[in-house]
mmCIF file of C-alpha atoms in Angstrom:
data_model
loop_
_atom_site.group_PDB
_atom_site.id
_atom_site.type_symbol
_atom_site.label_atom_id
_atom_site.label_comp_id
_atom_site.label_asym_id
_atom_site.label_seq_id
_atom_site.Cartn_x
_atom_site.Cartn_y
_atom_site.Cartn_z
ATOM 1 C CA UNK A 11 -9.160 -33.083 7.323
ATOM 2 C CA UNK A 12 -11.591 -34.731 4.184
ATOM 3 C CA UNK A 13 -14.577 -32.687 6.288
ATOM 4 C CA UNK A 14 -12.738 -29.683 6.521
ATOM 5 C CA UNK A 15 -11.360 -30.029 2.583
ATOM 6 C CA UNK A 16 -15.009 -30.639 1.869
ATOM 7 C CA UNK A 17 -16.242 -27.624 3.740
ATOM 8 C CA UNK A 18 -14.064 -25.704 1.809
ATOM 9 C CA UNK A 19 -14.963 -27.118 -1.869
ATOM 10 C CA UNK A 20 -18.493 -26.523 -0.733
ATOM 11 C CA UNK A 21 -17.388 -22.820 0.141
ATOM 12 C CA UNK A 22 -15.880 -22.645 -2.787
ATOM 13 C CA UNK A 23 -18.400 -23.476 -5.366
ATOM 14 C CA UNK A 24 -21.037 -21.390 -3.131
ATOM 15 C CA UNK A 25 -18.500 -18.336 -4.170
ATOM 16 C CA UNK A 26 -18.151 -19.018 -7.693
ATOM 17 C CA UNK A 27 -22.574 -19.244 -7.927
ATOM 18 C CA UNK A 28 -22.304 -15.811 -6.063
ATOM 19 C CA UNK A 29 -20.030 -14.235 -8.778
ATOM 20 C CA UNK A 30 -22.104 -15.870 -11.313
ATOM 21 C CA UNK A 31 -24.541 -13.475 -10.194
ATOM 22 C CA UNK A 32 -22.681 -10.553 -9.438
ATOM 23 C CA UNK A 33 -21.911 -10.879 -13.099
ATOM 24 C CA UNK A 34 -25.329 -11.044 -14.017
ATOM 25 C CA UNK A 35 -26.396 -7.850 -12.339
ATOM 26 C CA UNK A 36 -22.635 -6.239 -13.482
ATOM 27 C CA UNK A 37 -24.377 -6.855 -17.221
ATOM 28 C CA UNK A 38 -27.887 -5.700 -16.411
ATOM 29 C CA UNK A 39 -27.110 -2.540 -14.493
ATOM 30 C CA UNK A 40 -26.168 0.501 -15.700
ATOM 31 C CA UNK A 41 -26.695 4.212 -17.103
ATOM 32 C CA UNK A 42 -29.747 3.400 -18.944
ATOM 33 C CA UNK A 43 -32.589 1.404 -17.718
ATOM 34 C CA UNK A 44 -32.843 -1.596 -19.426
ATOM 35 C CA UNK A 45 -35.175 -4.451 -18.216
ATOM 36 C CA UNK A 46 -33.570 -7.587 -16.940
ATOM 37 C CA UNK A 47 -35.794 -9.783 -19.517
ATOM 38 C CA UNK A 48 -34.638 -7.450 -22.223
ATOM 39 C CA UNK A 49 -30.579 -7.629 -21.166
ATOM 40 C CA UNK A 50 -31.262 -11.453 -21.202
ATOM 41 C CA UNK A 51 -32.747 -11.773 -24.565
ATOM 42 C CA UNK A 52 -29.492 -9.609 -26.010
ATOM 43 C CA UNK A 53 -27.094 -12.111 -24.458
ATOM 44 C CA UNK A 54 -28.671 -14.776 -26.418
ATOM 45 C CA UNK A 55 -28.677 -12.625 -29.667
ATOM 46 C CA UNK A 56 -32.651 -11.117 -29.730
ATOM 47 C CA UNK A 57 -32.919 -7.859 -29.235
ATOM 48 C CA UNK A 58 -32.896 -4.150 -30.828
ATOM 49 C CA UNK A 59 -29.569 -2.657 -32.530
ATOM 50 C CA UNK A 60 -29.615 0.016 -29.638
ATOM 51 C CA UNK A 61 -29.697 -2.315 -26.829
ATOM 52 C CA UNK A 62 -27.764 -4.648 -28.400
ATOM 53 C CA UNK A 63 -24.865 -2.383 -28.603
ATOM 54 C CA UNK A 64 -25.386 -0.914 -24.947
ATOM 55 C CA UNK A 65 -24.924 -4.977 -23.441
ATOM 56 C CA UNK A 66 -22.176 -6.221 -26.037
ATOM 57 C CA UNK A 67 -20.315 -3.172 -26.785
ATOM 58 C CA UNK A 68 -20.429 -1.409 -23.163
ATOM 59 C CA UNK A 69 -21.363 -3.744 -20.098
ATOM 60 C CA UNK A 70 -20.369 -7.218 -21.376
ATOM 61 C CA UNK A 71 -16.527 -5.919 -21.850
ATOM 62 C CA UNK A 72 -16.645 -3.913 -18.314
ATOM 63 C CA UNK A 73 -17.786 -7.089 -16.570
ATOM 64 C CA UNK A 74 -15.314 -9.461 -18.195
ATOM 65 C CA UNK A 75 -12.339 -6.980 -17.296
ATOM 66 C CA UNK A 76 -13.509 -6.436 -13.812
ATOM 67 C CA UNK A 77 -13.514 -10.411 -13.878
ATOM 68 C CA UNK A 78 -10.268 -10.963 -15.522
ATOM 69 C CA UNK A 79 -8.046 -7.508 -13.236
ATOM 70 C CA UNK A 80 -10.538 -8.815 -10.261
ATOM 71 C CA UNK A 81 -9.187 -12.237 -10.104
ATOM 72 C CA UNK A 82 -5.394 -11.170 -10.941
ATOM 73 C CA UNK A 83 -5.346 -8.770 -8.414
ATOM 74 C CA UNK A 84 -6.631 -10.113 -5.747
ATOM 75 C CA UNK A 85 -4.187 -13.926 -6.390
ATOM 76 C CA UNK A 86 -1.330 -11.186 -6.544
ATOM 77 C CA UNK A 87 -1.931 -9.782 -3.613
ATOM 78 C CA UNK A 88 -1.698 -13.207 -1.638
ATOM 79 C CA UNK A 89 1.204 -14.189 -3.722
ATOM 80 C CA UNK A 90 2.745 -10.607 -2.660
ATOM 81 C CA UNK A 91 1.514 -11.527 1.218
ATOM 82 C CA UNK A 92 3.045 -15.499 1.002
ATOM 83 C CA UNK A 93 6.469 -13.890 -0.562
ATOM 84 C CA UNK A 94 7.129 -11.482 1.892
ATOM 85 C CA UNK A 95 5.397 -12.834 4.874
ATOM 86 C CA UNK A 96 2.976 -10.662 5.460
ATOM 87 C CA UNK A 97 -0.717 -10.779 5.642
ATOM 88 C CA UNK A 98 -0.998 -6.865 5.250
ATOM 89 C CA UNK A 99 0.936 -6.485 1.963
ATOM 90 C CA UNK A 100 0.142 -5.077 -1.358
ATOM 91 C CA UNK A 101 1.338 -6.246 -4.790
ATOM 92 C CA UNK A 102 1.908 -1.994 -5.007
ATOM 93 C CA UNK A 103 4.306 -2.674 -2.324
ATOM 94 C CA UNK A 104 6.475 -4.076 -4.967
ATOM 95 C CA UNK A 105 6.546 -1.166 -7.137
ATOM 96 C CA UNK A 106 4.889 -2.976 -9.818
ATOM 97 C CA UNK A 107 1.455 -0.784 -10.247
ATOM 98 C CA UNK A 108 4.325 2.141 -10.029
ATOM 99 C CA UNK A 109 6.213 0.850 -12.921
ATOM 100 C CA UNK A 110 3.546 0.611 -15.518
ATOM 101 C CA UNK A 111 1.644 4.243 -13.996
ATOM 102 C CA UNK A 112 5.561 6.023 -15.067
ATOM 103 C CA UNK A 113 6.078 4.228 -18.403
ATOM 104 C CA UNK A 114 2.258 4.775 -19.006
ATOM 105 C CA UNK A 115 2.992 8.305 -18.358
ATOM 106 C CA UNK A 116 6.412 8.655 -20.208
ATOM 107 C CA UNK A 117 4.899 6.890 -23.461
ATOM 108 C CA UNK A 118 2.609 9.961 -23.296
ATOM 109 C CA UNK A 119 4.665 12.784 -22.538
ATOM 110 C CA UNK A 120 7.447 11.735 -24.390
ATOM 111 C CA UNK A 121 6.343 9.638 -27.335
ATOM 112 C CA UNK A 122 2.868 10.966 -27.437
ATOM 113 C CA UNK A 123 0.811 8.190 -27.303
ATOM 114 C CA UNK A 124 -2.690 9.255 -27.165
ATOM 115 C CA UNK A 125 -4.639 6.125 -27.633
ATOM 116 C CA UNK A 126 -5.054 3.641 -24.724
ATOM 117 C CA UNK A 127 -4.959 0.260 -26.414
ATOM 118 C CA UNK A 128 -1.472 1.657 -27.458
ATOM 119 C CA UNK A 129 0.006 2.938 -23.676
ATOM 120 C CA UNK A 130 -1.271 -0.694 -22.333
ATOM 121 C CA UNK A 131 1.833 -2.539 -23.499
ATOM 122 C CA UNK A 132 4.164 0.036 -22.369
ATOM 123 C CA UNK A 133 2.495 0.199 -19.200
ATOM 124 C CA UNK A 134 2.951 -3.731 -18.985
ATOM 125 C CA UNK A 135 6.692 -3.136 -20.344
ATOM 126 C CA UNK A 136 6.855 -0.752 -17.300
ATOM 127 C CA UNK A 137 5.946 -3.069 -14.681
ATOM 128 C CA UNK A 138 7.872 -5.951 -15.896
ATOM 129 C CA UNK A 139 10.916 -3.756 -15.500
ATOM 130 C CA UNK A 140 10.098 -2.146 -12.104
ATOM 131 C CA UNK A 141 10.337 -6.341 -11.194
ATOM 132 C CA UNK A 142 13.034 -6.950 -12.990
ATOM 133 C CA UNK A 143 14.624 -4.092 -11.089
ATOM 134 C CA UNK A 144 13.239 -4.986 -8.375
ATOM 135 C CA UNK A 145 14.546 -8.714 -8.064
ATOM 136 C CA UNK A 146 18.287 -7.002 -8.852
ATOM 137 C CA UNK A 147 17.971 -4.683 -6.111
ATOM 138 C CA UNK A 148 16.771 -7.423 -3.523
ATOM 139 C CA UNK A 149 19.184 -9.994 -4.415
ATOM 140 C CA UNK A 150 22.348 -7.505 -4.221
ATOM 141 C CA UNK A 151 23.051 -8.788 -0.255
ATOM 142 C CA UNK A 152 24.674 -11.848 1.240
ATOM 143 C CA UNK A 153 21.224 -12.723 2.307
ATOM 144 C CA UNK A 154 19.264 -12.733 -0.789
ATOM 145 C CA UNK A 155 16.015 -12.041 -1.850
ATOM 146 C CA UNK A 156 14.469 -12.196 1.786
ATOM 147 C CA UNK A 157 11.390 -10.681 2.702
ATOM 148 C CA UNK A 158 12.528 -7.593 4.380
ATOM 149 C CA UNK A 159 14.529 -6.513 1.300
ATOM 150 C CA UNK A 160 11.699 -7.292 -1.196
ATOM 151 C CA UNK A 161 9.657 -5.190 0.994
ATOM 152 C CA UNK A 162 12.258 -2.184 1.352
ATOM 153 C CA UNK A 163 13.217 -2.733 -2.423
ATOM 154 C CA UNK A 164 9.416 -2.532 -3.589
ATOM 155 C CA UNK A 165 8.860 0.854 -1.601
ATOM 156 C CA UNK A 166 12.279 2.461 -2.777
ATOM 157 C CA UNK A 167 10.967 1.819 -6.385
ATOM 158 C CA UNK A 168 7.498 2.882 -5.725
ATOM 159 C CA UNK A 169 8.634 6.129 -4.301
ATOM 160 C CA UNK A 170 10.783 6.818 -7.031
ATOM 161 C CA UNK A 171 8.406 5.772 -9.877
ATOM 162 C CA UNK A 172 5.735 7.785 -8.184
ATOM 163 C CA UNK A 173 7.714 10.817 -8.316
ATOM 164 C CA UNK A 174 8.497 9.990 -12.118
ATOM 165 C CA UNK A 175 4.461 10.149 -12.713
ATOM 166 C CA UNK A 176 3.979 13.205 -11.359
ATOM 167 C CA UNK A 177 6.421 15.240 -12.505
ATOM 168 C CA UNK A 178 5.620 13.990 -16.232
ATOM 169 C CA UNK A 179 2.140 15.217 -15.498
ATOM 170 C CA UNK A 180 2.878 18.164 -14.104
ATOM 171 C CA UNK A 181 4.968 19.605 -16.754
ATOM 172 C CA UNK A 182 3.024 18.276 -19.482
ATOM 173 C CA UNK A 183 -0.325 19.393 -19.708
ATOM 174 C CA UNK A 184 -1.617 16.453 -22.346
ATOM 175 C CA UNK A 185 -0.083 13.881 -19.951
ATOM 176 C CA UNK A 186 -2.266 15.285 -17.474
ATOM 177 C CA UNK A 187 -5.498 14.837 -19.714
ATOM 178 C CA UNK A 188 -4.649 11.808 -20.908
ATOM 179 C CA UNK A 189 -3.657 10.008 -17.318
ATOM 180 C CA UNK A 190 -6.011 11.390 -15.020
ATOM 181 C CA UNK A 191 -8.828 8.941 -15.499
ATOM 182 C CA UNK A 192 -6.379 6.019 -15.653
ATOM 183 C CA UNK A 193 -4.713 6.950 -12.466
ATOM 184 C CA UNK A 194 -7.840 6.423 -10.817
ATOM 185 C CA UNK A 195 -8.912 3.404 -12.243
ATOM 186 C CA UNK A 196 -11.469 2.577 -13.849
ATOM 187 C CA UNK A 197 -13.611 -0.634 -15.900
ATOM 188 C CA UNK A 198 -15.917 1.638 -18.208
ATOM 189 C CA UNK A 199 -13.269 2.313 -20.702
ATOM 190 C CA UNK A 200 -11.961 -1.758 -21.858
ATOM 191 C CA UNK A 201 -13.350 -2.832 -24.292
ATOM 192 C CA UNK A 202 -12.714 -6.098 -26.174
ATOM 193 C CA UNK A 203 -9.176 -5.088 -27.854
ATOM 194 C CA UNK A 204 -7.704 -4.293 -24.483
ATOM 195 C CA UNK A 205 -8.832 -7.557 -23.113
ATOM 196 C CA UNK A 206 -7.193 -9.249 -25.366
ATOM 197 C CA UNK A 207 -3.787 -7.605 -25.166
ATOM 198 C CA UNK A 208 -4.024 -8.236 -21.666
ATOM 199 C CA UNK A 209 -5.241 -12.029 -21.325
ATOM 200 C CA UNK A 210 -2.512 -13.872 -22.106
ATOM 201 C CA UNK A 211 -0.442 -12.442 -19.148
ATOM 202 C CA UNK A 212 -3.461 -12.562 -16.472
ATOM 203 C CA UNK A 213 -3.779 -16.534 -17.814
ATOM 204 C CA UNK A 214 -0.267 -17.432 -17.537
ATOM 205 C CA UNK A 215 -0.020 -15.569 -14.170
ATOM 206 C CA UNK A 216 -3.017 -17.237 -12.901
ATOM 207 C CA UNK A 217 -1.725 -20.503 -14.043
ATOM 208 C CA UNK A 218 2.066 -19.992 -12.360
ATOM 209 C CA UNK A 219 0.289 -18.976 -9.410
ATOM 210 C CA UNK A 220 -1.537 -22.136 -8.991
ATOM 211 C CA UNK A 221 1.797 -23.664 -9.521
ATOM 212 C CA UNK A 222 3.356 -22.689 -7.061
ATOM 213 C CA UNK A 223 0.914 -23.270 -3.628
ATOM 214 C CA UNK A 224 2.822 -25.905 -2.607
ATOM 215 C CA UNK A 225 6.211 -24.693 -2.808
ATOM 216 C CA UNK A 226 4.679 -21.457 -0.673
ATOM 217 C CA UNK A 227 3.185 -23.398 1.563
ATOM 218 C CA UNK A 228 6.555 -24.905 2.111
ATOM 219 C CA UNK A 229 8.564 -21.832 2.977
ATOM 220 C CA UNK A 230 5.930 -19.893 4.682
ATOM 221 C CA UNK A 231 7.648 -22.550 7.671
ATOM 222 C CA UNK A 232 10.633 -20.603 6.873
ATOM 223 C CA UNK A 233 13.573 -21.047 4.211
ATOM 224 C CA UNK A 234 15.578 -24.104 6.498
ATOM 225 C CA UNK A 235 11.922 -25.991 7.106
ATOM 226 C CA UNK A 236 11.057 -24.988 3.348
ATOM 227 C CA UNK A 237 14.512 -26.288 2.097
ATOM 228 C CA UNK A 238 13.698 -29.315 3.722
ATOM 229 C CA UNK A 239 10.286 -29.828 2.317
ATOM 230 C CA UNK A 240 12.061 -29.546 -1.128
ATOM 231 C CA UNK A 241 11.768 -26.364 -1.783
ATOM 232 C CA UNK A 242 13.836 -24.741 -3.980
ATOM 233 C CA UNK A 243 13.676 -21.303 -1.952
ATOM 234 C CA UNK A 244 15.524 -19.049 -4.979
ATOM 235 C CA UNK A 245 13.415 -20.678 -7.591
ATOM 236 C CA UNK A 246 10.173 -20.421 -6.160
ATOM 237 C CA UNK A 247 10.461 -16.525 -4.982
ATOM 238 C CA UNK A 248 11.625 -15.418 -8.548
ATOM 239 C CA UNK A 249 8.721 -17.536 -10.177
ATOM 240 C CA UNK A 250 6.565 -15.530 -7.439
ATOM 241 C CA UNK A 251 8.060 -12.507 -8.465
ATOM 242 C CA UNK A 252 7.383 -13.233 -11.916
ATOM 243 C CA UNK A 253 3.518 -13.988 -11.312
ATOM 244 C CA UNK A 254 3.156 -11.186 -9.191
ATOM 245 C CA UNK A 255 4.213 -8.855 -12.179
ATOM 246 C CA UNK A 256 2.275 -10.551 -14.914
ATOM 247 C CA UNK A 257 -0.759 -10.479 -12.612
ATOM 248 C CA UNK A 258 -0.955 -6.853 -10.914
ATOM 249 C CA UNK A 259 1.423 -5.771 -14.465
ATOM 250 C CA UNK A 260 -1.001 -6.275 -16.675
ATOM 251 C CA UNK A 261 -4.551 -5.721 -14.416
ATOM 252 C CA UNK A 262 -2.603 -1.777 -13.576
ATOM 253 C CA UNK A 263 -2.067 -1.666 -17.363
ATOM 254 C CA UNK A 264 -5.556 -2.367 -18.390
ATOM 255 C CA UNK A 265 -7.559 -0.569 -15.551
ATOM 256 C CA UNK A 266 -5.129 1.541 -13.541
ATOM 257 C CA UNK A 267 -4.043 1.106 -10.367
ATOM 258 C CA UNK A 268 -6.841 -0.496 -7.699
ATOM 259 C CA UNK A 269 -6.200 -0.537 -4.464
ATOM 260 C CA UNK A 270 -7.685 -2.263 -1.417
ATOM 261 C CA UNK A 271 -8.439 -5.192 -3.304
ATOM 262 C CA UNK A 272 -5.635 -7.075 -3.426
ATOM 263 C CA UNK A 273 -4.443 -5.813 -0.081
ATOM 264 C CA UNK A 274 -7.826 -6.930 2.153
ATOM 265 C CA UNK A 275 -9.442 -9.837 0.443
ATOM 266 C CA UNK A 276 -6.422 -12.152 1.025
ATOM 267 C CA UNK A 277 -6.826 -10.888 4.100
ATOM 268 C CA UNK A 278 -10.506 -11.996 4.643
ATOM 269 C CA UNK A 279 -10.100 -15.277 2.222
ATOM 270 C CA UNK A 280 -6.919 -16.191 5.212
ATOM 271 C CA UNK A 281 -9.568 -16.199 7.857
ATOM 272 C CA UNK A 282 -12.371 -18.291 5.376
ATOM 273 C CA UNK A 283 -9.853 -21.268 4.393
ATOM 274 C CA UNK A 284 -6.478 -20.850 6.915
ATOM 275 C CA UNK A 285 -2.814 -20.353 5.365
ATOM 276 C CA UNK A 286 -3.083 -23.116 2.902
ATOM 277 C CA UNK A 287 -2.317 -21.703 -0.224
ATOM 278 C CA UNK A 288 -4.113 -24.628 -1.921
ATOM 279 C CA UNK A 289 -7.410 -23.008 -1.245
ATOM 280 C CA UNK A 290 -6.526 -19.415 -0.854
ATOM 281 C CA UNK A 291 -5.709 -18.375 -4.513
ATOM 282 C CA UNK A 292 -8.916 -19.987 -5.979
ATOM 283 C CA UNK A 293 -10.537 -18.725 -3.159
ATOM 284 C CA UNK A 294 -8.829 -15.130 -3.850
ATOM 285 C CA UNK A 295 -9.320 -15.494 -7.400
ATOM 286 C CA UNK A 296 -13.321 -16.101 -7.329
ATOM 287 C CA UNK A 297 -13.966 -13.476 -4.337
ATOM 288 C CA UNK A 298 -11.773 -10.703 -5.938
ATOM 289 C CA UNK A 299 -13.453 -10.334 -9.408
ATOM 290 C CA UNK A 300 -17.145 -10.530 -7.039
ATOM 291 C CA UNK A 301 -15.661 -7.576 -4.914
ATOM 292 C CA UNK A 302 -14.484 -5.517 -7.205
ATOM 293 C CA UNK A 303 -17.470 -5.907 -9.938
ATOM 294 C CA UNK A 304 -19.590 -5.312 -6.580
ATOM 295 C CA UNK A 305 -17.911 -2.232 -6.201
ATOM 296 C CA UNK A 306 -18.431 -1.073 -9.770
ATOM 297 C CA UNK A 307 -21.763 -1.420 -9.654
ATOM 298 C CA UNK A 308 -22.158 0.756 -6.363
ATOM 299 C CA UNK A 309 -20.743 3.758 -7.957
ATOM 300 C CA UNK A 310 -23.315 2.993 -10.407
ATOM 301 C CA UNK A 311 -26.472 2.752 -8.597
ATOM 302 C CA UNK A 312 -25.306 5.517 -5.616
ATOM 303 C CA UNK A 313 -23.647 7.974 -7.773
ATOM 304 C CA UNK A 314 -25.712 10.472 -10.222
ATOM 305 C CA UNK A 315 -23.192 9.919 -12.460
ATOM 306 C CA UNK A 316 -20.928 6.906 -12.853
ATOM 307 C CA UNK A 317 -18.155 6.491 -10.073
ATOM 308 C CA UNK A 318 -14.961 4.827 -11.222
ATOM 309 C CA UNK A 319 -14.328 2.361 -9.161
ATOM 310 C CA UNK A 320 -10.933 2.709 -7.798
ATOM 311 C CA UNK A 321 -12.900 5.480 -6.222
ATOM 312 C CA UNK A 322 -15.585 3.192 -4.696
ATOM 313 C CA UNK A 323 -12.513 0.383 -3.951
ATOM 314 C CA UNK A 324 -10.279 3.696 -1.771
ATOM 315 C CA UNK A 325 -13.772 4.257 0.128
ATOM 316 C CA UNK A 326 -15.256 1.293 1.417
ATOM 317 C CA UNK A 327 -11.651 -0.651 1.464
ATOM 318 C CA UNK A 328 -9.588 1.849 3.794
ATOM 319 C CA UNK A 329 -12.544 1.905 6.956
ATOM 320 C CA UNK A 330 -13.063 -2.019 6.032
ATOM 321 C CA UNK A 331 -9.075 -2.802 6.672
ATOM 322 C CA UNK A 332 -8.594 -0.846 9.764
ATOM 323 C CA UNK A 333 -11.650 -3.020 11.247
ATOM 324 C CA UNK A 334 -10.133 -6.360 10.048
ATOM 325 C CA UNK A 335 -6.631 -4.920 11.122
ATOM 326 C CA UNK A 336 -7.994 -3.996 14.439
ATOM 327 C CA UNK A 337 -10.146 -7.127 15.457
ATOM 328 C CA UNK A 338 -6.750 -9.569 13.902
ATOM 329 C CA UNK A 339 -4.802 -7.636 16.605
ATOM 330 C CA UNK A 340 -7.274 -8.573 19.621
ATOM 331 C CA UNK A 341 -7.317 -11.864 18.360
ATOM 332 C CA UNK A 342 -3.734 -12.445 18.486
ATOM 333 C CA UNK A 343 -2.976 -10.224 21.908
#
């Protein structure tokens, strides 16, 4: 067990050197050409107004969200996969990336709120409700808040908030203009004020979430075994709940909704490190940010123009799952 522990730490720190360096090129890398040397000497302060503006202003903001919605995202996800006992679930499966998208898009159409530092906290707002909701909806039964009716719950709000979204678009042609490059999502338009609106939430839910690996560990066994670990089965699931909507809340808020990312790289991270959540969510919370600043900078370098990324994310994430989905059902037939 030490060896295998150690093999893992090892792992672990070899991950967080690799999205050292993803970060690196995330800053270099962009629109205009700018020597590496050059991008260098502006992080430490020496360079020309132009370029110093370009690295501060523009890329240094894009990589820290990508880090910051990279890291909640992809801890969400495999707090939305321990909850509900799946390893093919999406924190969009609990209608929280819904819930902010609909108040996002209500706060437009309806109070017209054109500026998007502004529609970030009701899009935050939204999610927290669409959980709150959520948890009311799950809980109704004899049984509780078991996995199946999380699961059910989440996609009767998604559909429904979904449907809200569209139709304020449709009808209102500003909501339209002002949503469509949100709904896609995208890093190239945070800058430092909507990093800081968001941070406290992402740090609390990435704190909570470290929180509670033992307890999930516990009743992944099941709610009796769990119960008899010490678990305190209620407790822990709304505390997961709540993490899960602080996380994937306010990374949907900031960037729009991503997917793939916190759907598959629990996924992969599962079949680096095993169930033990322990080592999953740093694990998930250092490969996440790499994948999805990896991704931005493809639609960078392939593209003639910038791609967003939740474009990139939809592209290489959809043929990427239905291999790993494939090859875990030959392994387990």
């Amino acid at each position: 067990m030490k060896k295998t522990d150690g093999a893992r730490a090892t792992g672990l720190v070899a991950a967080v050197a690799v999205l050292g360096l993803i970060a690196l090129v995330s800053v270099a890398v962009g629109a205009r050409s700018i020597p590496l040397s050059t991008v260098v000497s502006a992080l430490f302060g020496e360079s020309t107004p132009d370029v110093h503006f370009v690295v501060w202003e523009l890329r240094v903001p894009r990589t820290l969200i990508g880090l910051a919605v990279g890291a909640a995202l992809g801890t969400a996800g495999a707090l939305m996969q321990a909850l509900t006992r799946n390893p093919l679930a999406d924190p969009g499966l609990l209608g929280v990336n819904a819930g902010a998208a609909a108040a996002a898009a209500l706060s437009v159409s309806v109070l017209g709120i054109t500026d998007l530092r502004a529609f970030v906290w009701f899009a935050f707002a939204g999610a927290a409700l669409a959980g709150i909701v959520l948890y009311a909806l799950a809980t109704g039964g004899r049984s509780g808040a078991s996995p199946v009716r999380l699961a059910l719950a989440g996609t009767a709000i998604t559909a429904a908030l979904t449907g809200v979204t569209q139709t304020a678009m449709l009808l209102d042609s500003k909501t339209l203009d002002q949503m469509r490059f949100w709904t896609v999502g995208s890093l190239n338009r945070a800058d430092g004020a909507t990093i800081a609106r968001v941070a406290p939430f992402l740090a609390a839910g990435l704190v909570l979430a470290l929180a509670l690996a033992r307890p999930l560990n516990a009743i992944a066994l099941g709610d009796d075994a769990g119960r008899a670990l010490g678990a305190n089965i209620g407790r822990t699931r709304v505390l997961t709940l709540v993490a899960i909507t602080l996380l994937a809340g306010a990374a949907t808020a900031a960037v729009g909704p991503l997917v793939f990312v916190g759907l598959a790289v629990p996924h992969i991270v599962r079949a680096l490190t095993g169930p033990d959540q322990r080592w999953m969510l740093p694990y998930c919370m250092v490969l996440s940010p790499a994948l999805l600043l990896a991704a931005d900078i493809l639609g960078r370098v392939v593209a003639k123009q910038e791609l967003d990324v939740g474009v990139v994310t939809a592209l290489l994430g959809a043929p990427v799952f239905i291999y790993l989905v494939r090859r875990t059902r030959m392994v387990r037939s």
